[in-house]
């Protein structure tokens, strides 16, 4: 009976074990080993379908990047010319706009403005060139006398026995002079090519500037036509700020150039230096429109001309240039540029250095109005708060106020820690 009752259970267990063995892929035989189905061997790995497309896309992007870099380098000169022309158009936009508002066509107004600038530039160049030509001729004629004076001073001061004839022979027989003459003779064509390239570049800049100024409204409409209305308002506002800041920069620089020219003219006329008006115009323009080093370049020429007449005159000119530069930096410039180009002197200097590093002399010229425009545009989107009246904001703190504040804080803390006195319930 016991054996009979256990047979169904045994068969059920065997059946379940075989099913489990078939399910897991293991052989259904006993420990001795029956023969079951072998597991399928893995096939060779296949490349994902997206990988070839990704490789082709990466190669295409790399090729486009290389082509764009090559094109940008080739067009760098043209892009710089267009940038200069754009800032020139922004600078003359106020004058052209006023003339157009009175009924004159913008093309004619732009032509008159450029013609006026051309007349002033050519007149200044002719005046300065005639002055330099005459002065250089006088310096060449008087050079032996100046050299004799210098040699006599050296012999008298250092007890030497130099002579002008020996110095001239040594200079004429030197190797560096022979090499310089040879390089100058071979570099005539390079100089001519450089001059022609400069004239072509100047013509390109003025043509682009003329088109930007004459077709300013059409250019703004074309730019706004591809933008939504909200973006159009921002672009027009940025354009207006750029015109105001660039025009204001030139206005303030022109006014400071006028004041500087008048001040140096008075000095040169008082000293009796020749060509005082032309030298004053040179100092005013160069010192104001060439950033950072313009002051030193402007003062070098008057010092040289004054030295040919009297060495002490050159010393007086140097002292006046240094003193006037400090007056201009700390008194005159902050008042004139407060409403036009209100940027910190350190920011202006840093922008000039950055512009020079990026675009050379062109970057130095347009750095200040560009930074002023960017600062004014971002100022409308940066939220500002009222500054608290704390002495530390002004960079100082009175010792008496600090001690009084500490005593008050200590008394307040002590009064908070003292428990309240007990009250009688009676």
Short mmCIF file of C-alpha atoms in Angstrom, two decimals:
data_model
loop_
_atom_site.label_atom_id
_atom_site.label_comp_id
_atom_site.label_asym_id
_atom_site.label_seq_id
_atom_site.Cartn_x
_atom_site.Cartn_y
_atom_site.Cartn_z
CA UNK A 1 0.00 0.00 0.00
CA UNK A 2 2.77 2.41 0.84
CA UNK A 3 4.57 1.76 -2.42
CA UNK A 4 1.40 2.19 -4.40
CA UNK A 5 0.55 5.48 -2.75
CA UNK A 6 4.02 6.95 -3.45
CA UNK A 7 4.08 6.18 -7.20
CA UNK A 8 1.92 9.10 -8.38
CA UNK A 9 4.03 11.55 -6.40
CA UNK A 10 7.21 10.17 -7.89
CA UNK A 11 5.88 10.40 -11.43
CA UNK A 12 4.70 13.96 -10.85
CA UNK A 13 8.14 15.00 -9.55
CA UNK A 14 9.86 13.35 -12.49
CA UNK A 15 7.54 15.10 -14.91
CA UNK A 16 8.15 18.52 -13.27
CA UNK A 17 11.91 17.93 -13.27
CA UNK A 18 11.96 17.11 -16.98
CA UNK A 19 9.95 20.20 -17.80
CA UNK A 20 12.29 22.34 -15.75
CA UNK A 21 15.27 20.76 -17.47
CA UNK A 22 13.80 21.48 -20.88
CA UNK A 23 12.96 25.00 -19.87
CA UNK A 24 16.50 25.83 -18.69
CA UNK A 25 18.11 24.09 -21.60
CA UNK A 26 19.84 21.49 -19.37
CA UNK A 27 19.84 17.78 -20.26
CA UNK A 28 16.81 15.93 -18.89
CA UNK A 29 18.72 12.75 -18.20
CA UNK A 30 20.13 11.64 -14.92
CA UNK A 31 23.48 12.30 -13.41
CA UNK A 32 25.07 9.78 -15.74
CA UNK A 33 24.18 12.09 -18.59
CA UNK A 34 21.49 11.87 -21.20
CA UNK A 35 21.98 13.67 -24.52
CA UNK A 36 20.04 16.98 -24.72
CA UNK A 37 20.01 19.90 -27.25
CA UNK A 38 23.24 22.06 -27.22
CA UNK A 39 22.86 25.90 -26.69
CA UNK A 40 23.17 28.02 -29.89
CA UNK A 41 26.63 29.59 -30.40
CA UNK A 42 26.69 33.44 -30.61
CA UNK A 43 27.08 34.86 -34.14
CA UNK A 44 29.58 37.58 -35.27
CA UNK A 45 29.02 41.13 -33.85
CA UNK A 46 27.32 43.48 -36.27
CA UNK A 47 28.11 47.24 -36.66
CA UNK A 48 25.29 49.48 -35.46
CA UNK A 49 23.35 51.06 -38.23
CA UNK A 50 23.85 54.62 -36.86
CA UNK A 51 27.67 54.40 -36.74
CA UNK A 52 28.39 54.93 -40.48
CA UNK A 53 26.02 57.88 -40.56
CA UNK A 54 27.69 59.38 -37.49
CA UNK A 55 31.15 58.97 -39.05
CA UNK A 56 30.05 60.58 -42.31
CA UNK A 57 28.41 63.45 -40.40
CA UNK A 58 31.55 64.01 -38.28
CA UNK A 59 33.76 64.07 -41.38
CA UNK A 60 31.38 66.48 -43.10
CA UNK A 61 31.35 68.81 -40.11
CA UNK A 62 35.15 68.73 -39.90
CA UNK A 63 35.42 69.53 -43.61
CA UNK A 64 32.95 72.41 -43.26
CA UNK A 65 34.91 73.75 -40.26
CA UNK A 66 38.21 73.63 -42.15
CA UNK A 67 36.64 75.29 -45.18
CA UNK A 68 35.07 77.99 -43.01
CA UNK A 69 38.39 78.64 -41.22
CA UNK A 70 40.22 78.93 -44.53
CA UNK A 71 37.58 81.29 -45.95
CA UNK A 72 37.60 83.40 -42.78
CA UNK A 73 41.38 83.79 -42.93
CA UNK A 74 41.23 84.71 -46.60
CA UNK A 75 38.47 87.27 -46.00
CA UNK A 76 39.93 88.72 -42.80
CA UNK A 77 41.12 91.88 -44.52
CA UNK A 78 37.74 92.49 -46.15
CA UNK A 79 35.89 91.89 -42.89
CA UNK A 80 38.13 94.37 -41.05
CA UNK A 81 37.53 96.94 -43.78
CA UNK A 82 33.77 96.43 -43.47
CA UNK A 83 33.99 96.82 -39.68
CA UNK A 84 35.90 100.09 -40.02
CA UNK A 85 33.41 101.32 -42.61
CA UNK A 86 30.51 100.44 -40.34
CA UNK A 87 31.93 102.50 -37.46
CA UNK A 88 32.63 105.41 -39.81
CA UNK A 89 29.01 105.25 -40.97
CA UNK A 90 27.85 105.25 -37.35
CA UNK A 91 30.04 108.26 -36.63
CA UNK A 92 28.66 110.39 -39.46
CA UNK A 93 25.07 109.19 -39.02
CA UNK A 94 24.05 112.17 -36.76
CA UNK A 95 25.23 114.71 -39.34
CA UNK A 96 23.66 112.82 -42.25
CA UNK A 97 20.44 112.35 -40.30
CA UNK A 98 20.12 116.06 -39.54
CA UNK A 99 20.68 117.01 -43.18
CA UNK A 100 18.19 114.35 -44.34
CA UNK A 101 15.61 115.57 -41.83
CA UNK A 102 15.72 118.99 -43.53
CA UNK A 103 14.73 117.52 -46.87
CA UNK A 104 18.10 116.65 -48.39
CA UNK A 105 18.61 113.23 -49.94
CA UNK A 106 20.71 110.89 -47.84
CA UNK A 107 23.09 110.16 -50.71
CA UNK A 108 23.84 113.84 -51.24
CA UNK A 109 24.14 114.46 -47.49
CA UNK A 110 26.58 111.58 -47.15
CA UNK A 111 28.62 112.87 -50.08
CA UNK A 112 28.84 116.37 -48.57
CA UNK A 113 29.97 115.00 -45.21
CA UNK A 114 32.66 112.85 -46.82
CA UNK A 115 33.75 115.73 -49.04
CA UNK A 116 34.15 117.97 -46.00
CA UNK A 117 36.21 115.33 -44.23
CA UNK A 118 38.34 114.86 -47.34
CA UNK A 119 39.02 118.59 -47.64
CA UNK A 120 40.05 118.81 -43.99
CA UNK A 121 42.27 115.74 -44.24
CA UNK A 122 43.99 116.84 -47.44
CA UNK A 123 44.50 120.36 -46.11
CA UNK A 124 46.04 119.06 -42.91
CA UNK A 125 48.28 116.64 -44.81
CA UNK A 126 49.51 119.32 -47.23
CA UNK A 127 50.14 121.80 -44.42
CA UNK A 128 51.97 119.27 -42.30
CA UNK A 129 53.90 117.91 -45.28
CA UNK A 130 55.09 121.35 -46.35
CA UNK A 131 56.11 122.10 -42.78
CA UNK A 132 58.02 118.84 -42.46
CA UNK A 133 59.69 119.25 -45.85
CA UNK A 134 60.96 122.74 -45.05
CA UNK A 135 61.98 121.81 -41.54
CA UNK A 136 63.79 118.65 -42.65
CA UNK A 137 65.68 120.63 -45.29
CA UNK A 138 66.76 123.16 -42.64
CA UNK A 139 67.78 120.34 -40.30
CA UNK A 140 69.90 118.71 -43.03
CA UNK A 141 71.63 122.01 -43.77
CA UNK A 142 72.31 122.70 -40.10
CA UNK A 143 73.18 119.11 -39.18
CA UNK A 144 76.98 119.68 -39.25
CA UNK A 145 76.64 122.58 -36.80
CA UNK A 146 74.46 120.49 -34.47
CA UNK A 147 76.93 117.62 -34.67
CA UNK A 148 79.84 119.94 -33.86
CA UNK A 149 77.97 121.23 -30.82
CA UNK A 150 77.27 117.71 -29.59
CA UNK A 151 80.88 116.59 -30.14
CA UNK A 152 82.26 119.66 -28.34
CA UNK A 153 79.95 119.00 -25.41
CA UNK A 154 81.05 115.36 -25.22
CA UNK A 155 84.73 116.29 -25.43
CA UNK A 156 84.35 118.95 -22.78
CA UNK A 157 82.30 116.76 -20.43
CA UNK A 158 84.06 113.40 -20.77
CA UNK A 159 87.54 114.72 -21.74
CA UNK A 160 87.59 112.90 -25.08
CA UNK A 161 89.11 113.86 -28.43
CA UNK A 162 86.39 113.12 -30.96
CA UNK A 163 86.21 114.81 -34.34
CA UNK A 164 83.40 115.13 -36.84
CA UNK A 165 85.55 114.04 -39.79
CA UNK A 166 86.46 110.74 -38.13
CA UNK A 167 82.83 110.04 -37.22
CA UNK A 168 81.68 110.73 -40.79
CA UNK A 169 84.34 108.42 -42.23
CA UNK A 170 83.46 105.64 -39.80
CA UNK A 171 79.77 105.95 -40.61
CA UNK A 172 80.25 106.03 -44.37
CA UNK A 173 82.55 102.99 -44.29
CA UNK A 174 80.38 100.96 -41.91
CA UNK A 175 78.83 97.66 -43.01
CA UNK A 176 75.39 98.41 -41.61
CA UNK A 177 75.07 101.51 -43.81
CA UNK A 178 76.00 99.52 -46.92
CA UNK A 179 73.46 96.81 -46.04
CA UNK A 180 70.80 99.43 -45.33
CA UNK A 181 71.34 101.05 -48.74
CA UNK A 182 71.13 97.68 -50.47
CA UNK A 183 67.94 96.71 -48.63
CA UNK A 184 66.42 100.09 -49.39
CA UNK A 185 67.24 99.72 -53.08
CA UNK A 186 65.70 96.27 -53.27
CA UNK A 187 62.65 97.27 -51.21
CA UNK A 188 61.42 100.05 -53.48
CA UNK A 189 58.96 97.75 -55.22
CA UNK A 190 57.70 96.45 -51.86
CA UNK A 191 57.11 100.00 -50.66
CA UNK A 192 55.24 100.86 -53.87
CA UNK A 193 53.07 97.77 -53.54
CA UNK A 194 52.34 98.63 -49.91
CA UNK A 195 51.32 102.17 -50.85
CA UNK A 196 49.04 100.95 -53.63
CA UNK A 197 47.50 98.36 -51.31
CA UNK A 198 46.89 101.03 -48.69
CA UNK A 199 45.18 103.31 -51.21
CA UNK A 200 42.97 100.46 -52.43
CA UNK A 201 42.06 99.56 -48.86
CA UNK A 202 41.22 103.19 -48.08
CA UNK A 203 39.01 103.39 -51.15
CA UNK A 204 37.24 100.16 -50.15
CA UNK A 205 36.56 101.46 -46.65
CA UNK A 206 35.10 104.74 -47.88
CA UNK A 207 32.89 102.99 -50.44
CA UNK A 208 31.42 100.67 -47.82
CA UNK A 209 31.04 103.54 -45.36
CA UNK A 210 29.23 105.60 -48.01
CA UNK A 211 26.79 102.76 -48.73
CA UNK A 212 26.18 102.09 -45.03
CA UNK A 213 25.46 105.76 -44.33
CA UNK A 214 23.46 106.53 -47.48
CA UNK A 215 21.36 103.35 -47.28
CA UNK A 216 21.09 103.24 -43.50
CA UNK A 217 17.27 103.07 -43.34
CA UNK A 218 17.13 100.42 -46.07
CA UNK A 219 19.78 98.37 -44.26
CA UNK A 220 17.85 98.55 -41.00
CA UNK A 221 14.63 97.50 -42.74
CA UNK A 222 16.36 94.55 -44.38
CA UNK A 223 17.79 93.47 -41.05
CA UNK A 224 14.50 93.81 -39.19
CA UNK A 225 12.54 91.98 -41.88
CA UNK A 226 14.03 88.64 -40.81
CA UNK A 227 13.36 89.14 -37.09
CA UNK A 228 10.20 88.98 -34.97
CA UNK A 229 8.77 92.29 -33.70
CA UNK A 230 10.25 91.94 -30.20
CA UNK A 231 13.74 91.36 -31.62
CA UNK A 232 13.30 94.23 -34.06
CA UNK A 233 12.85 96.69 -31.19
CA UNK A 234 16.02 95.42 -29.51
CA UNK A 235 18.06 95.66 -32.73
CA UNK A 236 16.87 99.20 -33.43
CA UNK A 237 17.62 100.21 -29.86
CA UNK A 238 21.14 98.74 -30.10
CA UNK A 239 21.65 100.58 -33.41
CA UNK A 240 20.57 103.86 -31.85
CA UNK A 241 22.88 103.37 -28.87
CA UNK A 242 25.78 102.57 -31.20
CA UNK A 243 25.16 105.76 -33.18
CA UNK A 244 24.98 107.88 -30.02
CA UNK A 245 28.09 106.40 -28.43
CA UNK A 246 30.22 106.44 -31.57
CA UNK A 247 29.18 109.98 -32.45
CA UNK A 248 29.63 111.07 -28.86
CA UNK A 249 33.08 109.53 -28.76
CA UNK A 250 34.19 111.43 -31.86
CA UNK A 251 32.56 114.63 -30.58
CA UNK A 252 34.34 114.47 -27.23
CA UNK A 253 37.65 113.54 -28.85
CA UNK A 254 37.32 116.36 -31.34
CA UNK A 255 36.60 118.87 -28.58
CA UNK A 256 39.59 117.66 -26.55
CA UNK A 257 41.75 117.82 -29.68
CA UNK A 258 40.70 121.45 -30.17
CA UNK A 259 41.53 122.35 -26.56
CA UNK A 260 44.85 120.48 -26.71
CA UNK A 261 45.79 122.17 -29.98
CA UNK A 262 45.04 125.64 -28.61
CA UNK A 263 47.03 125.00 -25.43
CA UNK A 264 50.09 123.70 -27.29
CA UNK A 265 49.83 126.51 -29.84
CA UNK A 266 50.05 129.08 -27.05
CA UNK A 267 53.15 127.35 -25.66
CA UNK A 268 54.91 126.99 -29.01
CA UNK A 269 54.09 130.55 -30.01
CA UNK A 270 55.39 131.84 -26.68
CA UNK A 271 58.64 129.94 -27.15
CA UNK A 272 58.96 131.17 -30.73
CA UNK A 273 59.01 127.72 -32.31
CA UNK A 274 58.51 127.67 -36.06
CA UNK A 275 55.34 126.22 -37.62
CA UNK A 276 53.43 126.52 -34.34
CA UNK A 277 49.92 126.24 -35.92
CA UNK A 278 50.70 123.03 -37.81
CA UNK A 279 52.43 121.50 -34.78
CA UNK A 280 49.45 122.38 -32.59
CA UNK A 281 47.05 120.67 -35.00
CA UNK A 282 49.35 117.64 -35.10
CA UNK A 283 49.46 117.38 -31.31
CA UNK A 284 45.69 117.77 -30.97
CA UNK A 285 44.71 115.14 -33.52
CA UNK A 286 47.38 112.51 -32.86
CA UNK A 287 47.12 112.68 -29.07
CA UNK A 288 43.34 112.19 -29.11
CA UNK A 289 42.68 109.77 -31.95
CA UNK A 290 45.59 107.35 -31.44
CA UNK A 291 44.95 105.57 -28.14
CA UNK A 292 47.58 104.85 -25.47
CA UNK A 293 50.70 105.93 -27.39
CA UNK A 294 49.20 108.91 -29.21
CA UNK A 295 50.36 111.39 -26.59
CA UNK A 296 54.01 110.35 -26.92
CA UNK A 297 53.89 110.34 -30.71
CA UNK A 298 52.25 113.76 -30.72
CA UNK A 299 54.80 115.30 -28.35
CA UNK A 300 57.86 113.87 -30.13
CA UNK A 301 57.59 116.06 -33.24
CA UNK A 302 57.27 119.44 -31.42
CA UNK A 303 60.14 118.44 -29.15
CA UNK A 304 62.32 117.66 -32.18
CA UNK A 305 61.48 120.93 -33.92
CA UNK A 306 62.05 122.88 -30.70
CA UNK A 307 65.39 121.12 -30.15
CA UNK A 308 66.65 122.38 -33.51
CA UNK A 309 66.12 125.93 -32.32
CA UNK A 310 67.13 125.60 -28.66
CA UNK A 311 67.60 122.42 -26.58
CA UNK A 312 65.94 124.09 -23.59
CA UNK A 313 62.81 124.64 -25.67
CA UNK A 314 62.55 120.86 -26.07
CA UNK A 315 62.72 120.49 -22.28
CA UNK A 316 59.93 123.02 -21.81
CA UNK A 317 57.78 121.25 -24.39
CA UNK A 318 58.33 117.89 -22.65
CA UNK A 319 57.35 119.32 -19.26
CA UNK A 320 54.24 120.96 -20.70
CA UNK A 321 53.17 117.74 -22.49
CA UNK A 322 53.46 115.71 -19.27
CA UNK A 323 51.62 118.30 -17.14
CA UNK A 324 48.85 118.82 -19.70
CA UNK A 325 48.36 115.07 -20.04
CA UNK A 326 47.70 114.76 -16.30
CA UNK A 327 45.28 117.72 -16.45
CA UNK A 328 43.48 116.12 -19.36
CA UNK A 329 43.24 112.66 -17.74
CA UNK A 330 41.96 113.80 -14.34
CA UNK A 331 40.08 117.05 -15.03
CA UNK A 332 39.14 117.54 -18.66
CA UNK A 333 38.33 114.06 -19.92
CA UNK A 334 35.97 112.99 -17.08
CA UNK A 335 33.83 116.10 -17.61
CA UNK A 336 33.64 115.87 -21.40
CA UNK A 337 33.04 112.13 -21.62
CA UNK A 338 30.62 111.83 -18.68
CA UNK A 339 27.56 112.00 -20.97
CA UNK A 340 29.00 110.59 -24.19
CA UNK A 341 31.38 107.71 -23.42
CA UNK A 342 31.02 107.09 -19.70
CA UNK A 343 33.39 104.18 -19.11
CA UNK A 344 36.01 103.73 -16.43
CA UNK A 345 39.60 104.63 -17.46
CA UNK A 346 40.78 101.16 -16.51
CA UNK A 347 38.05 99.60 -18.68
CA UNK A 348 38.98 101.92 -21.55
CA UNK A 349 42.65 100.99 -21.25
CA UNK A 350 41.85 97.29 -21.08
CA UNK A 351 39.54 97.53 -24.09
CA UNK A 352 42.28 99.26 -26.09
CA UNK A 353 44.77 96.52 -25.17
CA UNK A 354 42.26 93.80 -26.08
CA UNK A 355 41.32 95.51 -29.35
CA UNK A 356 44.99 95.84 -30.27
CA UNK A 357 45.59 92.16 -29.55
CA UNK A 358 42.62 91.13 -31.71
CA UNK A 359 42.69 93.55 -34.65
CA UNK A 360 45.84 95.61 -34.25
CA UNK A 361 45.62 99.37 -34.77
CA UNK A 362 42.05 99.06 -36.05
CA UNK A 363 40.98 97.36 -32.83
CA UNK A 364 42.64 100.09 -30.78
CA UNK A 365 40.65 102.76 -32.64
CA UNK A 366 37.22 101.15 -32.38
CA UNK A 367 37.64 99.48 -28.98
CA UNK A 368 36.40 102.36 -26.83
CA UNK A 369 33.16 103.15 -28.76
CA UNK A 370 32.44 99.43 -29.11
CA UNK A 371 32.82 98.83 -25.35
CA UNK A 372 30.77 101.95 -24.58
CA UNK A 373 27.99 100.70 -26.86
CA UNK A 374 28.03 97.25 -25.28
CA UNK A 375 28.01 98.72 -21.77
CA UNK A 376 25.08 101.01 -22.54
CA UNK A 377 23.10 98.20 -24.19
CA UNK A 378 23.64 95.76 -21.32
CA UNK A 379 22.87 98.43 -18.75
CA UNK A 380 19.18 98.26 -19.65
CA UNK A 381 19.02 94.53 -18.88
CA UNK A 382 21.04 94.43 -15.65
CA UNK A 383 18.90 95.11 -12.60
CA UNK A 384 20.50 97.52 -10.13
CA UNK A 385 19.70 98.21 -6.49
CA UNK A 386 20.24 101.16 -4.18
CA UNK A 387 23.53 100.89 -2.32
CA UNK A 388 23.27 100.91 1.45
CA UNK A 389 24.76 103.80 3.36
CA UNK A 390 27.57 101.78 4.90
CA UNK A 391 30.98 103.42 5.53
CA UNK A 392 32.66 100.32 4.17
CA UNK A 393 31.16 101.07 0.75
CA UNK A 394 33.26 104.22 0.58
CA UNK A 395 36.41 102.36 1.57
CA UNK A 396 36.79 103.71 5.09
CA UNK A 397 35.39 103.12 8.54
CA UNK A 398 35.66 105.42 11.50
CA UNK A 399 37.16 103.87 14.56
CA UNK A 400 34.80 105.66 16.97
CA UNK A 401 31.72 104.46 15.11
CA UNK A 402 33.08 100.91 15.10
CA UNK A 403 33.70 100.96 18.87
CA UNK A 404 30.26 102.46 19.55
CA UNK A 405 28.61 99.79 17.38
CA UNK A 406 30.42 97.05 19.30
CA UNK A 407 29.34 98.48 22.67
CA UNK A 408 25.72 98.76 21.54
CA UNK A 409 25.71 95.17 20.29
CA UNK A 410 27.23 93.94 23.57
CA UNK A 411 24.64 95.82 25.69
CA UNK A 412 21.80 94.54 23.53
CA UNK A 413 23.04 90.96 23.81
CA UNK A 414 23.40 91.27 27.59
CA UNK A 415 19.90 92.67 28.02
CA UNK A 416 18.48 89.79 25.99
CA UNK A 417 20.23 87.19 28.18
CA UNK A 418 19.12 88.76 31.53
CA UNK A 419 15.98 87.02 32.92
CA UNK A 420 13.01 89.22 33.90
CA UNK A 421 12.67 90.03 37.67
CA UNK A 422 10.16 88.06 39.82
CA UNK A 423 6.91 89.79 40.72
CA UNK A 424 5.01 89.44 44.03
CA UNK A 425 1.59 87.96 43.61
CA UNK A 426 0.41 90.04 46.50
#
